[in-house]
């Protein structure tokens, strides 16, 4: 399994709107993709901004490629998401999940 991690920041209102975007657009798209096994939206208040991290778990790099395209390190950030974020990483990091626990 491969974990794909991405970071962004937003105002508290922007973070709320990003969470709505995540629930309404990102999760349905990931469900349609196939190969995505989990998706987590993490937030943390940091001064006047909210740090955002999205971690998705994928079956393989091939299933990520079907979602992200040939440039696996390129972050997929829709215009609706860009509009509510103050900053975001243009790239993502991939990690091999070597151990885990099934709930």
Tab-separated table of C-alpha atoms in Angstrom:
chain	number	residue	atom	x	y	z
A	1	UNK	CA	0.000	0.000	0.000
A	2	UNK	CA	1.141	3.545	-0.755
A	3	UNK	CA	0.311	6.599	1.360
A	4	UNK	CA	0.098	9.913	-0.494
A	5	UNK	CA	0.476	13.044	1.657
A	6	UNK	CA	-0.212	16.695	0.833
A	7	UNK	CA	-0.218	19.896	2.914
A	8	UNK	CA	-1.943	23.257	2.712
A	9	UNK	CA	-3.021	26.140	4.923
A	10	UNK	CA	-6.123	28.281	5.173
A	11	UNK	CA	-7.930	30.753	7.359
A	12	UNK	CA	-10.426	29.121	9.740
A	13	UNK	CA	-13.233	29.957	7.289
A	14	UNK	CA	-11.177	28.671	4.365
A	15	UNK	CA	-10.469	25.438	6.265
A	16	UNK	CA	-14.193	24.986	6.888
A	17	UNK	CA	-14.892	25.532	3.203
A	18	UNK	CA	-12.078	23.150	2.229
A	19	UNK	CA	-13.608	20.476	4.489
A	20	UNK	CA	-16.907	20.951	2.631
A	21	UNK	CA	-15.052	20.613	-0.680
A	22	UNK	CA	-13.275	17.493	0.589
A	23	UNK	CA	-16.569	15.873	1.612
A	24	UNK	CA	-18.545	16.993	-1.428
A	25	UNK	CA	-16.020	16.652	-4.254
A	26	UNK	CA	-12.772	14.929	-3.237
A	27	UNK	CA	-14.204	11.889	-1.482
A	28	UNK	CA	-16.759	11.110	-4.230
A	29	UNK	CA	-13.992	11.367	-6.866
A	30	UNK	CA	-11.705	9.063	-4.888
A	31	UNK	CA	-14.530	6.540	-4.534
A	32	UNK	CA	-15.028	6.579	-8.318
A	33	UNK	CA	-11.323	6.097	-8.996
A	34	UNK	CA	-10.907	2.648	-7.579
A	35	UNK	CA	-7.679	1.769	-5.837
A	36	UNK	CA	-8.018	4.404	-3.133
A	37	UNK	CA	-8.530	2.572	0.151
A	38	UNK	CA	-8.717	5.471	2.634
A	39	UNK	CA	-8.658	9.249	2.762
A	40	UNK	CA	-8.051	11.439	5.795
A	41	UNK	CA	-8.389	15.193	6.222
A	42	UNK	CA	-6.306	16.411	9.161
A	43	UNK	CA	-6.397	19.962	10.505
A	44	UNK	CA	-4.502	21.820	13.197
A	45	UNK	CA	-4.870	25.417	14.345
A	46	UNK	CA	-1.618	27.308	14.038
A	47	UNK	CA	-1.884	30.955	15.044
A	48	UNK	CA	-4.299	32.701	12.701
A	49	UNK	CA	-4.205	29.888	10.145
A	50	UNK	CA	-5.234	26.266	10.010
A	51	UNK	CA	-2.738	23.686	8.789
A	52	UNK	CA	-4.331	21.081	6.535
A	53	UNK	CA	-2.949	17.692	5.645
A	54	UNK	CA	-4.591	15.141	3.383
A	55	UNK	CA	-3.390	11.553	3.489
A	56	UNK	CA	-4.747	8.961	1.095
A	57	UNK	CA	-3.940	5.252	0.961
A	58	UNK	CA	-3.697	3.559	-2.418
A	59	UNK	CA	-3.287	-0.003	-3.623
A	60	UNK	CA	-0.320	0.869	-5.850
A	61	UNK	CA	1.492	3.583	-7.777
A	62	UNK	CA	-0.500	2.507	-10.843
A	63	UNK	CA	-3.789	3.345	-9.117
A	64	UNK	CA	-2.367	6.730	-8.098
A	65	UNK	CA	-1.311	7.323	-11.714
A	66	UNK	CA	-4.917	6.747	-12.842
A	67	UNK	CA	-5.956	9.551	-10.467
A	68	UNK	CA	-3.039	11.989	-10.693
A	69	UNK	CA	-1.619	11.376	-14.160
A	70	UNK	CA	1.917	10.483	-15.181
A	71	UNK	CA	3.574	13.034	-12.874
A	72	UNK	CA	2.880	11.220	-9.603
A	73	UNK	CA	4.463	13.948	-7.493
A	74	UNK	CA	2.143	16.650	-8.852
A	75	UNK	CA	-0.582	17.660	-6.384
A	76	UNK	CA	-4.129	17.483	-7.738
A	77	UNK	CA	-5.720	20.682	-6.384
A	78	UNK	CA	-8.983	21.721	-7.999
A	79	UNK	CA	-9.761	25.416	-8.580
A	80	UNK	CA	-12.494	25.300	-5.916
A	81	UNK	CA	-9.899	24.166	-3.377
A	82	UNK	CA	-7.305	26.699	-4.502
A	83	UNK	CA	-9.865	29.469	-3.979
A	84	UNK	CA	-10.213	28.774	-0.234
A	85	UNK	CA	-6.577	28.022	0.632
A	86	UNK	CA	-3.958	30.610	1.591
A	87	UNK	CA	-1.134	28.325	0.431
A	88	UNK	CA	-0.650	24.742	-0.676
A	89	UNK	CA	2.119	22.398	-1.716
A	90	UNK	CA	2.399	21.870	-5.444
A	91	UNK	CA	3.831	18.411	-4.883
A	92	UNK	CA	2.934	15.408	-2.759
A	93	UNK	CA	5.008	12.822	-0.925
A	94	UNK	CA	4.558	9.074	-1.306
A	95	UNK	CA	5.373	6.547	1.404
A	96	UNK	CA	5.278	2.780	1.369
A	97	UNK	CA	3.070	1.573	4.210
A	98	UNK	CA	5.210	-1.109	5.808
A	99	UNK	CA	3.092	-1.774	8.876
A	100	UNK	CA	-0.446	-1.019	9.829
A	101	UNK	CA	-3.504	-2.065	11.719
A	102	UNK	CA	-6.891	-2.988	10.372
A	103	UNK	CA	-9.786	-1.526	12.320
